[in-house]
Each structure stands twice: as structure tokens, then as C-alpha cells.
Tab-separated table of C-alpha atoms in Angstrom:
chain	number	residue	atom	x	y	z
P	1	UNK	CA	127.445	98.889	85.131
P	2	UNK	CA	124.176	97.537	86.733
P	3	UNK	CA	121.589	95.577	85.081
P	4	UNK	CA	118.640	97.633	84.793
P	5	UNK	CA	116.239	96.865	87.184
P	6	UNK	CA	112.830	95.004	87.044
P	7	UNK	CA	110.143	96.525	88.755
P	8	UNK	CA	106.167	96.683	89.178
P	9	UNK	CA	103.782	98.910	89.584
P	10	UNK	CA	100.558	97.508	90.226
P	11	UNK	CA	97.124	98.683	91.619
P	12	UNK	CA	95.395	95.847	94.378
P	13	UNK	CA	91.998	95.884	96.184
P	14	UNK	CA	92.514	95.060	99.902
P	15	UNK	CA	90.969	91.732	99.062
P	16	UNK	CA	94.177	91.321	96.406
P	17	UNK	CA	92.583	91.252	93.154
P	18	UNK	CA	94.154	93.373	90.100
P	19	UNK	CA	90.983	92.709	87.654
P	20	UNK	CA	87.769	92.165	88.324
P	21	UNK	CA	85.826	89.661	87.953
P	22	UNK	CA	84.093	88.750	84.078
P	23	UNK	CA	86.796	90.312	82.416
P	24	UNK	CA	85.653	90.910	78.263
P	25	UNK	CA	87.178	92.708	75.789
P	26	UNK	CA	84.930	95.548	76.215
P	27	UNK	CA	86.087	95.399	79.899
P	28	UNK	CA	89.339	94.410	80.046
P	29	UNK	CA	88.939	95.333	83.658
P	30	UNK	CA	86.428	93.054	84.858
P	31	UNK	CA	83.471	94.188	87.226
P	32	UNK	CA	84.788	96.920	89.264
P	33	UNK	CA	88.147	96.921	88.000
P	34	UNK	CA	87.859	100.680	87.355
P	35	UNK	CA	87.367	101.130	91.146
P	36	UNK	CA	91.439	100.183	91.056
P	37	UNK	CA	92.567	103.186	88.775
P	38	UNK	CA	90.753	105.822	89.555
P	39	UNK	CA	92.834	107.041	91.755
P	40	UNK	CA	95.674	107.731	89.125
P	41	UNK	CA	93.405	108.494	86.135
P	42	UNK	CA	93.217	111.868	88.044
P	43	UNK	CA	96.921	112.861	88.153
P	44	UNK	CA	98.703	115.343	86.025
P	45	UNK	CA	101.479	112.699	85.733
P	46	UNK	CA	99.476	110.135	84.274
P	47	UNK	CA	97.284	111.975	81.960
P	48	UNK	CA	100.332	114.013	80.418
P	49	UNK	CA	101.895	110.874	78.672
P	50	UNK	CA	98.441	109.783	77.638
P	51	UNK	CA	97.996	113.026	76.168
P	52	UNK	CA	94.997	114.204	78.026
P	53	UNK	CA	95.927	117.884	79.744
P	54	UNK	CA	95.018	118.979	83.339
P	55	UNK	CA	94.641	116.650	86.626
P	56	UNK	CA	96.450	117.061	89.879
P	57	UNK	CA	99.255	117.689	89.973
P	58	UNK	CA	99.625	118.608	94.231
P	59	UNK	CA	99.197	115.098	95.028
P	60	UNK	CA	101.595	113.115	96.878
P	61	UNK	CA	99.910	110.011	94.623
P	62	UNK	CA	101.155	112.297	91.520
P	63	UNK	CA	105.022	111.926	92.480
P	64	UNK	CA	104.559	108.281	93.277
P	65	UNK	CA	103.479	107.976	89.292
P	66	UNK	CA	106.015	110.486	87.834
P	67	UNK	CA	109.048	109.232	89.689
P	68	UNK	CA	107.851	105.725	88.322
P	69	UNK	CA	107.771	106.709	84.673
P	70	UNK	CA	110.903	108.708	85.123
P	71	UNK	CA	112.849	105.326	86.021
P	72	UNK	CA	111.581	103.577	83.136
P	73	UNK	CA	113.250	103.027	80.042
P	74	UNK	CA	111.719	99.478	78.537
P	75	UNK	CA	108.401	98.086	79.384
P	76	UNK	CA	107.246	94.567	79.406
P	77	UNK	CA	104.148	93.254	79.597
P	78	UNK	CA	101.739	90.098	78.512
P	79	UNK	CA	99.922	89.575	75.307
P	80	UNK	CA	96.409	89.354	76.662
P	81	UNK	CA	97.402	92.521	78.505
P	82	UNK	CA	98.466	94.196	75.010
P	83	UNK	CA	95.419	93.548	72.430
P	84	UNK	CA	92.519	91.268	75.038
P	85	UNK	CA	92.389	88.811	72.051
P	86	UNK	CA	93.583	85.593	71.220
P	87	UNK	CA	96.770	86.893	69.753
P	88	UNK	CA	96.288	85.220	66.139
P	89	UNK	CA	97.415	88.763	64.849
P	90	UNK	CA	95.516	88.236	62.006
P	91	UNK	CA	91.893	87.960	63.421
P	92	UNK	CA	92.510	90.212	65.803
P	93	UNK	CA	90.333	93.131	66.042
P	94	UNK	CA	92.958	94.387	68.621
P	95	UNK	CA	96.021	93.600	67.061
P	96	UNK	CA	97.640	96.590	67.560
P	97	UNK	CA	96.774	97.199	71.226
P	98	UNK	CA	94.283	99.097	72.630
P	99	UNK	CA	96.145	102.667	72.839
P	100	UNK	CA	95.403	103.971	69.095
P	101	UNK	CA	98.482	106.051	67.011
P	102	UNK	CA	100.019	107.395	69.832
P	103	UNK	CA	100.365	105.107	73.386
P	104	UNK	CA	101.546	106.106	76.748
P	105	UNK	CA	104.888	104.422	77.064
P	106	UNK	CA	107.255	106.414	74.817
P	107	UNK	CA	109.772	103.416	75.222
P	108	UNK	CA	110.145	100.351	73.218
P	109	UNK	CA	107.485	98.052	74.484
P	110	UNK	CA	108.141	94.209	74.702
P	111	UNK	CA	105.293	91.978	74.580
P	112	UNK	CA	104.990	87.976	75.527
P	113	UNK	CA	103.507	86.152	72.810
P	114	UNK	CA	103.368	82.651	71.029
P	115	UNK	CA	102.408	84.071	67.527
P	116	UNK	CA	105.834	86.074	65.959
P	117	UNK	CA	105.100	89.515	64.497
P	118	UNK	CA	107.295	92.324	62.826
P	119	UNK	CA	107.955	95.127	65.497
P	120	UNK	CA	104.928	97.707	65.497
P	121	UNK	CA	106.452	101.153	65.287
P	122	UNK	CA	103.855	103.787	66.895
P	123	UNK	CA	104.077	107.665	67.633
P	124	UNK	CA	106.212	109.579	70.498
P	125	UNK	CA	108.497	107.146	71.229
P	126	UNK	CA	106.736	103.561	71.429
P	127	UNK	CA	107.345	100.243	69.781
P	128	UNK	CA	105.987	96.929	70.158
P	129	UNK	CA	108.181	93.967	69.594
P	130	UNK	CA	106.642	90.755	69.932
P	131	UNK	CA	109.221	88.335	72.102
P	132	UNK	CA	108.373	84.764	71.586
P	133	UNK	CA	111.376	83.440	73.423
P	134	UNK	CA	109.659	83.269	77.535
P	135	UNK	CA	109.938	85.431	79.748
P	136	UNK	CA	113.839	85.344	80.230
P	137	UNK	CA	114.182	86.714	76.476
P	138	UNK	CA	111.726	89.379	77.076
P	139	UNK	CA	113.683	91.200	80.152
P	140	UNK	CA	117.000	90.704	78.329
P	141	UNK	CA	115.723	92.206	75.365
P	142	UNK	CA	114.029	94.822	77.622
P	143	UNK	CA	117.040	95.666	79.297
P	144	UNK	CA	119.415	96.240	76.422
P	145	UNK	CA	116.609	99.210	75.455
P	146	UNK	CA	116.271	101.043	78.786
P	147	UNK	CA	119.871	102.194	78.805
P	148	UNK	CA	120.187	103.743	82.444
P	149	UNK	CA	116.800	103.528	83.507
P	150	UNK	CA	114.739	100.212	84.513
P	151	UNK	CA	112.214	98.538	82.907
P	152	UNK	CA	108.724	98.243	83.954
P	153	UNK	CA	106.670	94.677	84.249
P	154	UNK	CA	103.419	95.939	82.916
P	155	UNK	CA	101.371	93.032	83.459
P	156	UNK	CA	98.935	90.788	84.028
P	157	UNK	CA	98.946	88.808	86.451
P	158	UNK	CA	100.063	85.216	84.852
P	159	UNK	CA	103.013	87.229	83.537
P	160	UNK	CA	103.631	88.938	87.010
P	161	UNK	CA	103.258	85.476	88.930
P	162	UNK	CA	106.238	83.859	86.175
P	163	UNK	CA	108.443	87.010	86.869
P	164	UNK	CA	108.395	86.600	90.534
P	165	UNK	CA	108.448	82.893	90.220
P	166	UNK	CA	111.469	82.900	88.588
P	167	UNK	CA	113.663	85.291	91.162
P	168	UNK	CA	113.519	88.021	88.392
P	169	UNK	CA	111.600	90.854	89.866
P	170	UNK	CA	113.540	93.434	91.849
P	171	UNK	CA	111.511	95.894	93.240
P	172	UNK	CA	107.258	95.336	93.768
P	173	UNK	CA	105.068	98.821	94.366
P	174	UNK	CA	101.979	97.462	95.249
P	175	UNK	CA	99.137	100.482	94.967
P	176	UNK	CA	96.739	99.208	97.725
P	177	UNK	CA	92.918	100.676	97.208
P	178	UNK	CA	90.422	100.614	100.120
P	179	UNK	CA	88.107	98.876	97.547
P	180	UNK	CA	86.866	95.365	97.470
P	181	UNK	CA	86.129	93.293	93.934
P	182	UNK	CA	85.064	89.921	95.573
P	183	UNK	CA	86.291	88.293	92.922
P	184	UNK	CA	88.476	88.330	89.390
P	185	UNK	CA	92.045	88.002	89.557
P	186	UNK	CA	94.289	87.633	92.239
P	187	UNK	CA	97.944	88.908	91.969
P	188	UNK	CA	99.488	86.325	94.471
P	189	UNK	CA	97.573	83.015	94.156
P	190	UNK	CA	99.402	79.694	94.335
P	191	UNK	CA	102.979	81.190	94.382
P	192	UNK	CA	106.056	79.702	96.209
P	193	UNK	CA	106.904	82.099	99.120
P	194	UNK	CA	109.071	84.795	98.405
P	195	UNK	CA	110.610	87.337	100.432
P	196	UNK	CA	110.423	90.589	100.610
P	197	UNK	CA	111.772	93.885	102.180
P	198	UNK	CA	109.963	97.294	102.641
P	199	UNK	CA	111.617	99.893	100.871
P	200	UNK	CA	109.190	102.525	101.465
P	201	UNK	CA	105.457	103.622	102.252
P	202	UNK	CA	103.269	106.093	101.305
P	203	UNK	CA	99.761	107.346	102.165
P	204	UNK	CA	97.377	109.491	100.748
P	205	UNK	CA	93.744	109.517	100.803
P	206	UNK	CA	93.117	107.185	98.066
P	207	UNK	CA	95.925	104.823	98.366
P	208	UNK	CA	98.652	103.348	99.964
P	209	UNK	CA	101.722	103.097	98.026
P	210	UNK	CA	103.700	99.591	99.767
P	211	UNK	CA	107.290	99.435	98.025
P	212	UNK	CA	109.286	96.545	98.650
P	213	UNK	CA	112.580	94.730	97.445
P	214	UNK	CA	112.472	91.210	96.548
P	215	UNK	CA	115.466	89.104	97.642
P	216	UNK	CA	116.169	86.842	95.186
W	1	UNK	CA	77.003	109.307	125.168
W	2	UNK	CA	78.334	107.461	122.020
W	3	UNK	CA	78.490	103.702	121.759
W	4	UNK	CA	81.465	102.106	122.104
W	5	UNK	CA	83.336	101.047	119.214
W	6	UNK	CA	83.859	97.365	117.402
W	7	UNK	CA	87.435	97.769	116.153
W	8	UNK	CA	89.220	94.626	114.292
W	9	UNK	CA	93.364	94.608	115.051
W	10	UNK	CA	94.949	91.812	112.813
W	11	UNK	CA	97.781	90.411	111.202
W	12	UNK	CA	98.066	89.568	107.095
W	13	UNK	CA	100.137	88.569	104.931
W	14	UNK	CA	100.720	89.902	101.751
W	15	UNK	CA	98.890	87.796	99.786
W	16	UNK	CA	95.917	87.937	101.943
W	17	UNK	CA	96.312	85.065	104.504
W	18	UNK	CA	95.450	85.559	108.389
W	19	UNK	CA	96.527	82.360	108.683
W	20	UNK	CA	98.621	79.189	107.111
W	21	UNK	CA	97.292	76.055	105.617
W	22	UNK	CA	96.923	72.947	107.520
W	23	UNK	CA	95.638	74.084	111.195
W	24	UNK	CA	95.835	71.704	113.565
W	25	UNK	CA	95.593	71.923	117.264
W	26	UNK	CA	98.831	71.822	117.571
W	27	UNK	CA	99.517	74.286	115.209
W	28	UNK	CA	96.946	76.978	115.284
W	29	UNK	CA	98.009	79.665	112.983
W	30	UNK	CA	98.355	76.346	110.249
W	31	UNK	CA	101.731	76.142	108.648
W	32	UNK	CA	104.242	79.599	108.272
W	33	UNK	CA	101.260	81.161	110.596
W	34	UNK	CA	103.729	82.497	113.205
W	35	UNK	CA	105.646	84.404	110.849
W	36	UNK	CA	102.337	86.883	110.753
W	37	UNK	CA	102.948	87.568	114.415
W	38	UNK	CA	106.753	87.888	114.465
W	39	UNK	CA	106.731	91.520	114.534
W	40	UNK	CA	104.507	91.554	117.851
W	41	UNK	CA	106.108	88.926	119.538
W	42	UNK	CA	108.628	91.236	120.236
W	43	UNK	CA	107.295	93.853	121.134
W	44	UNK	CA	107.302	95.271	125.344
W	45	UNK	CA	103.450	96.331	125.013
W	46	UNK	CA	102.669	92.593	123.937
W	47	UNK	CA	104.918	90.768	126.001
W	48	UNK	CA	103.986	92.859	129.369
W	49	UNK	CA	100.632	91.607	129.395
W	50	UNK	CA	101.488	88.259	128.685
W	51	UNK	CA	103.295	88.123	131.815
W	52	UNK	CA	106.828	88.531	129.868
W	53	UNK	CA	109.593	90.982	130.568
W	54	UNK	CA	111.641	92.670	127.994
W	55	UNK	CA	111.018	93.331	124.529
W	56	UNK	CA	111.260	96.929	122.183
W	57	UNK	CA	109.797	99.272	123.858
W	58	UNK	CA	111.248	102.466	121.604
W	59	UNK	CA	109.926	100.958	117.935
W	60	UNK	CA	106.780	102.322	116.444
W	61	UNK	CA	104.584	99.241	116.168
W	62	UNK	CA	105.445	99.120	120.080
W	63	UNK	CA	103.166	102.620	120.501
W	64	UNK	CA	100.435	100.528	117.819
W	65	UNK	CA	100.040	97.690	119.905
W	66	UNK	CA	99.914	99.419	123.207
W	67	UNK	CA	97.358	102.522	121.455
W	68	UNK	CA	95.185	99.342	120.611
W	69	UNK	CA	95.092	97.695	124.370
W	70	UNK	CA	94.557	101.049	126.410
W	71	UNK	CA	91.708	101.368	123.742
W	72	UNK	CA	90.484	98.167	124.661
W	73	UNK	CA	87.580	97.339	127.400
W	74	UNK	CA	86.021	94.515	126.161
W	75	UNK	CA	87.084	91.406	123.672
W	76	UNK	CA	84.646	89.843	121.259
W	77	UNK	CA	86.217	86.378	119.792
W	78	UNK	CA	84.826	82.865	117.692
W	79	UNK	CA	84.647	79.672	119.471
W	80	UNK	CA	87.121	78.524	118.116
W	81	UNK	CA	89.702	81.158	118.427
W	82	UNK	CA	88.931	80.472	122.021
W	83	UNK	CA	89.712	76.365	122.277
W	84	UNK	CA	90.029	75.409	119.120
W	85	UNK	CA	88.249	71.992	119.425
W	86	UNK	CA	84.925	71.247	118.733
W	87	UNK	CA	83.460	73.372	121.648
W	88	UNK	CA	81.569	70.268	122.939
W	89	UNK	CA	82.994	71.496	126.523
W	90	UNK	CA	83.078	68.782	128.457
W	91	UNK	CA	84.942	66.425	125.632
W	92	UNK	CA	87.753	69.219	124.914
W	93	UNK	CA	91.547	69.316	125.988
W	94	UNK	CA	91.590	72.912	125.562
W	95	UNK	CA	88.134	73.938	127.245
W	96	UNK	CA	89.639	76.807	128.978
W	97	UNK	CA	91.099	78.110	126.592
W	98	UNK	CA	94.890	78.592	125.165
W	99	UNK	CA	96.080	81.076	127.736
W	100	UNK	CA	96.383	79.541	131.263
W	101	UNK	CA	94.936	80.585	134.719
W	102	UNK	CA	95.970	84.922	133.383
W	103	UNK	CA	95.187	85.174	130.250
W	104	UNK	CA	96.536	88.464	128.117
W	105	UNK	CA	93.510	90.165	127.974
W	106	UNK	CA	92.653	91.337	131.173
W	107	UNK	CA	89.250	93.029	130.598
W	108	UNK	CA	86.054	90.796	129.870
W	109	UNK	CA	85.929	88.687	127.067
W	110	UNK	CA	82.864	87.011	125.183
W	111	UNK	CA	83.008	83.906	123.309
W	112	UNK	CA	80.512	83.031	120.511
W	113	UNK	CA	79.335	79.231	121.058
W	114	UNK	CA	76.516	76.988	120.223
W	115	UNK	CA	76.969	75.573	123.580
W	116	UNK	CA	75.732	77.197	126.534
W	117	UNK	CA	78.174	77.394	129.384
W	118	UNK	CA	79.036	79.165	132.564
W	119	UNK	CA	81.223	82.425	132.874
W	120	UNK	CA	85.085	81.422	133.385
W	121	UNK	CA	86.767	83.577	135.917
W	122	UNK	CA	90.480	84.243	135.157
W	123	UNK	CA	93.109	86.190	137.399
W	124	UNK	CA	94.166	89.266	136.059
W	125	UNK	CA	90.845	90.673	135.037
W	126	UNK	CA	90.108	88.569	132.138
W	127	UNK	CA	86.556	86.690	132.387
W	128	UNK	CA	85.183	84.587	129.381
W	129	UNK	CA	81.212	84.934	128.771
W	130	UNK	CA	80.032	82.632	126.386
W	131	UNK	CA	77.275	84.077	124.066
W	132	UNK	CA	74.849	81.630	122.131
W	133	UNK	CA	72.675	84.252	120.965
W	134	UNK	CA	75.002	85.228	117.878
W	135	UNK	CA	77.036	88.109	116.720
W	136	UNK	CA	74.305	90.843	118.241
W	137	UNK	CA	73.814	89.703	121.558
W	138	UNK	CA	77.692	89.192	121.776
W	139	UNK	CA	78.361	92.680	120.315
W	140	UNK	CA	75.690	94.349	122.596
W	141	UNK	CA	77.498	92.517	125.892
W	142	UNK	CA	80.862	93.921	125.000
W	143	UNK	CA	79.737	96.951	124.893
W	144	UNK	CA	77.911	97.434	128.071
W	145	UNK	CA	81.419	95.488	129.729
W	146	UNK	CA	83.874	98.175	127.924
W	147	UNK	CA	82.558	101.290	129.479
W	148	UNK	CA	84.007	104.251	127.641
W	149	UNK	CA	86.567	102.526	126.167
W	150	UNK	CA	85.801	100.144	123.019
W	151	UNK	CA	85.204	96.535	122.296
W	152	UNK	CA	88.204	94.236	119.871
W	153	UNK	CA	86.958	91.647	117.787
W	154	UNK	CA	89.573	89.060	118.189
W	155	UNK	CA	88.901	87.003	115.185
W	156	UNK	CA	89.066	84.335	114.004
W	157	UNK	CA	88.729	84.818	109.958
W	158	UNK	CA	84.937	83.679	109.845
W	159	UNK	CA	83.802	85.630	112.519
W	160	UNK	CA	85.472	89.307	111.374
W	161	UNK	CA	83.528	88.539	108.108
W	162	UNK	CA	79.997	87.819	110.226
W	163	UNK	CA	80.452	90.982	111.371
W	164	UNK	CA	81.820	92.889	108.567
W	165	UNK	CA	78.861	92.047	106.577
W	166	UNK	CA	76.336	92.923	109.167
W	167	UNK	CA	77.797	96.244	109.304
W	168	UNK	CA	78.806	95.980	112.704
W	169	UNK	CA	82.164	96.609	112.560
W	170	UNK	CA	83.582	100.708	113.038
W	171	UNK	CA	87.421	100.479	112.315
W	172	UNK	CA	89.823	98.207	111.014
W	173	UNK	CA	93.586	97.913	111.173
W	174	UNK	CA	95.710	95.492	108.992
W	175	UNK	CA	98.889	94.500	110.150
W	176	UNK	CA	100.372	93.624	106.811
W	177	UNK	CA	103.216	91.616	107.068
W	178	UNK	CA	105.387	91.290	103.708
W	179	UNK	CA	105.584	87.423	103.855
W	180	UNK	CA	103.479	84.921	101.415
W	181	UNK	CA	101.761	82.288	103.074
W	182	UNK	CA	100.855	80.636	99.730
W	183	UNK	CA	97.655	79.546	101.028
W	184	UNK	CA	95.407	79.121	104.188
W	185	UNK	CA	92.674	81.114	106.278
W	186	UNK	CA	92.011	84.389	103.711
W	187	UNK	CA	90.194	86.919	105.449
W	188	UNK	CA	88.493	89.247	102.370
W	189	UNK	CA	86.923	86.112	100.868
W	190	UNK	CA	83.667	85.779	99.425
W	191	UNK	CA	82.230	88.807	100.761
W	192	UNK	CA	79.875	91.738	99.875
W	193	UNK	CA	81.602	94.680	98.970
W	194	UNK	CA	82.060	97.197	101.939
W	195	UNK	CA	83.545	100.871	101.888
W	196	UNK	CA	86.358	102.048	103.722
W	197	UNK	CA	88.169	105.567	104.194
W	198	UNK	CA	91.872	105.308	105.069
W	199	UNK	CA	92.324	106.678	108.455
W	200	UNK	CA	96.042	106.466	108.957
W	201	UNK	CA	98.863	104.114	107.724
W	202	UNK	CA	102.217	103.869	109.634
W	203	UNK	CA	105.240	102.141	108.341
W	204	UNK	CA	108.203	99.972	110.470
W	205	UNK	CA	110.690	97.484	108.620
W	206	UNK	CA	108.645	94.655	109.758
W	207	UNK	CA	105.266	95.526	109.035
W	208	UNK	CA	102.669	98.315	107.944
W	209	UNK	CA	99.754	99.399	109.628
W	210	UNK	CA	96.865	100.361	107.728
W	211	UNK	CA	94.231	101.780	109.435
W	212	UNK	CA	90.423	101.976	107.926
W	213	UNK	CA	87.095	103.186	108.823
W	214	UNK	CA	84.280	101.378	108.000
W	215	UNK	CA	81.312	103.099	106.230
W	216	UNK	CA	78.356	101.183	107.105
């Protein structure tokens, strides 16, 4: 059997930031950032999991995001991406992430911290287990709970750069939006060259979906 | 009778370089800067107007390149694109410019300077006009040279944003190259936010083409 794969999804202005800039917790986007999502909050396939009925479900975008969450069996992402804070549980107003009772992932959920915290159990199929081990822990841990499917780097983009960095990333959709922040955070600053191979492109109106293999 | 278009053709990589770190003369495209332009090189509608024989004629980016040229009557480019010294004309190596007595572009080209000079008549059908009025007065040249085809900005990096922000520019096509530069000559830096509406993207191993039109 295969190790499950470790892939990303992520959503880039054609000036290659994936936040905006003056990110706060009351937007955890940054300036603009919303300009990046837009084009998925409006899919069937992403609103189903978060609950929310309706959106379009024609799309060619739609498939893109459904054949994505179909493949994933474990997420893992970064604390800062989780609850915004400063990830001292306690003072958190955060702590438990920002997706209430019942979060889109319905997988276990493995999250980078420094601060060690009892697994959070949530509704429909998530859990949040705090990994304070690095990065090399989290994806092992990941991997044992996505059974046949992959697992899905969730972000940001500190936790994307020390993925890459360290030959563990397999596959890289980049969501490219016509947009332009002019500043915030950029996914591929100050990284050692890696290479990559195109697996596959799509267009649509909104967005161009770049999917490539990273040889490691 | 319309005017004729400004469209911008150029190569990127993937994390937003248009060219590598440390350019010398010597070295123009700065370090790793010629593995943007691998996937033309090779190409029989690039290497037939540089005078060379051979090449891929049957890929798709071939049909790209040569749907950009036959588009092509005029050529707008930055001082130093042209020479790359300090366009003080009579003190630089390179005052002619990089190409030889038949240059590659074979239709009229006009160079923005600070330094007043005559017209340079090449073989082949390539002339250099040297334009100290700024981006305008090039721009409005161009277009009365192109006819009814339409004018290519050239580059380099600072002068696609001069006219990006005056709103001068009608289409642009990335060339995006999955290789990481790691640093260098980024070309969406600093700017204003502009809009853009996907026109067409097309996909080859080595490279996609993304092609935008700019609202201004």
C-alpha cells in the first residue's frame, strides 16, 4: 500500500498573495482576501459540507472542489490558521476554531501547535488534535487517519512554505484569481527552488485551476 | 477604425519572477532567468525569426508564439531591455542593442530613453526609434507604425507596470512557467489594483498560457 498523499489546495491572486494584507482576527483574510474565495463560496460543493444549501452546482469550478474533498481523508493545517489567536488555549477567545459545533471537514483534523491540548471532538465527523511534534508528526499522524484517501495541507502559508521545504508535499493545486491584493502574504517567498510538473489545467471564468506534482 | 492594441506577452515563474536575482550584463535574465524562456527557445515560430532553423513546429505553445508575432506590427520596449547599460549612448558596449545587424523583430520598434538619439536602421525590417517623451508619446508612435495589426510591449518589469497603471495596456498573456526563481525582477509588485477578465488559458507540459483582458 501507498502512503496517502499530501496535497494543497490553495487560492492565489496573480500577484501571489493567499491573504491580504492587515490580517486581524476579525479578518483573518486581510484586505481583499475575500476577493480570493469568492469564487468557491458559490459552489454547491463547497456550501454542502458547510451546511449552507443551494449554489452551483454546473460549474466546471464545482468538480474541481468536490473531487478535492472526495480525496481527502485527514486534514492538516496551522494553528494561527485554526483559532487567529495566540494559541494559549486558555485566553483564547477562539480556542476552538472559528467553524462553531459543526465544521466543514468531517475528517479528523490535525493542527500545528506549541501549546498541547486534549483532542476537540466536534459534530459530523471532525476532530481536532493538537500535534506538537513539527510538521513531520503532523502528516504521519494525518496519514494513519485518512485510510485510502489523502490528506489535505490546509494552511497558511508558514506551514505550506515548511511542507514544501521539507520535500513533503506531493501534489500543489494552485487556484489562480484574476485579482490583485498588492500586498499581505505571499505563498512562495524566500523558498529553495523546487520542481514541479503540470498534472493538469483548468479554466473557467473565475479561475484557473494549475495542478502540479512536486518531485521530491 | 479601432486603435490598435497594447498587448504584454511574457514569461513568469511560479512564484512571480520575470526575472532572476543578480542581473548583470552578462547575464541579463539575472541568475536561473533562462529557465523562464526554455519552453520558447525551442520552439520553430521563435527560432525562424531569429534566423534559426529547426525547432517544434507541431506543439501548442508553437501556434501561441507565432498567434502573438503575426499579431504584432509594432514593439514598445524600456531602455534598458534594449542595451542594458546605462543608455549614455556613446559610453555603452551594447548601444545597438543585444540582437546584431537583424534583429528578431522585424517590424518597428520604439525604445523609451532619457537620451535623445537617432533612428537605428536594422536589416530585416526592424528599426529602433528612441522616444524621450515617456510612455504616451511612445505608445501613440507604435501605434501609428503597426497599422491594423497591434503594438507588444516588450518589457522590461518596470516598464509593463508604467503602463499597467496608466491604463494603457488592453491584453495580457502570462507565460507561467512552473519553476521558482526564489527571488529577482517580480512583475505584480507594488502596484494599484487593476481588473482583469480571463480571456483564454491553454495548457502544454512546459508551460501555461493565461490570457487576460485588461479593464481599464
Amino acid at each position: 500500500m501507498t502512503s496517502p498523499k499530501l496535497r494543497l489546495d490553495i487560492s492565489m491572486s496573480l500577484d501571489g498573495f493567499v491573504a491580504g494584507p492587515s490580517r486581524t482576527l476579525e479578518q483573518p483574510l486581510g484586505e481583499g482576501g475575500e476577493g480570493l474565495h469568492e469564487w468557491v463560496f458559490r459552489l454547491a460543493s463547497w456550501r454542502e459540507p458547510h451546511g449552507l444549501s443551494g449554489g452551483d452546482a454546473e460549474a466546471v469550478d464545482n468538480e474541481v472542489v468536490a473531487e478535492g474533498l472526495r480525496a481527502t481523508g485527514a486534514v492538516v493545517m496551522g494553528r494561527r490558521m485554526f483559532s487567529g489567536g495566540e494559541g494559549q488555549w486558555a485566553d483564547d477567545t477562539n480556542a476552538d476554531g472559528w467553524w462553531g459545533d459543526d465544521p466543514p471537514f468531517h475528517v479528523p483534523v490535525f493542527v500545528l501547535t506549541h501549546h498541547a491540548r486534549e483532542t476537540v471532538i466536534k459534530e459530523g465527523g471532525t476532530s481536532f488534535t493538537f500535534v506538537t511534534e513539527g510538521v513531520e508528526a503532523a502528516l504521519e499522524q494525518a496519514r494513519a487517519a485518512a485510510g485510502d484517501k489523502g490528506v489535505s495541507l490546509a494552511g497558511g502559508a508558514n506551514v505550506v512554505q515548511e511542507y514544501l521545504q521539507a520535500g513533503l508535499l506531493d501534489e500543489l493545486q494552485i487556484h489562480l484569481v484574476p485579482v490583485f491584493l498588492g500586498g499581505g502574504v505571499r505563498l512562495f517567498d524566500g523558498l529553495e527552488p523546487i520542481e514541479l510538473e503540470t498534472m493538469r489545467v483548468i479554466e473557467s471564468d473565475a479561475v484557473t485551476h494549475l495542478k502540479y506534482r512536486v518531485v521530491n
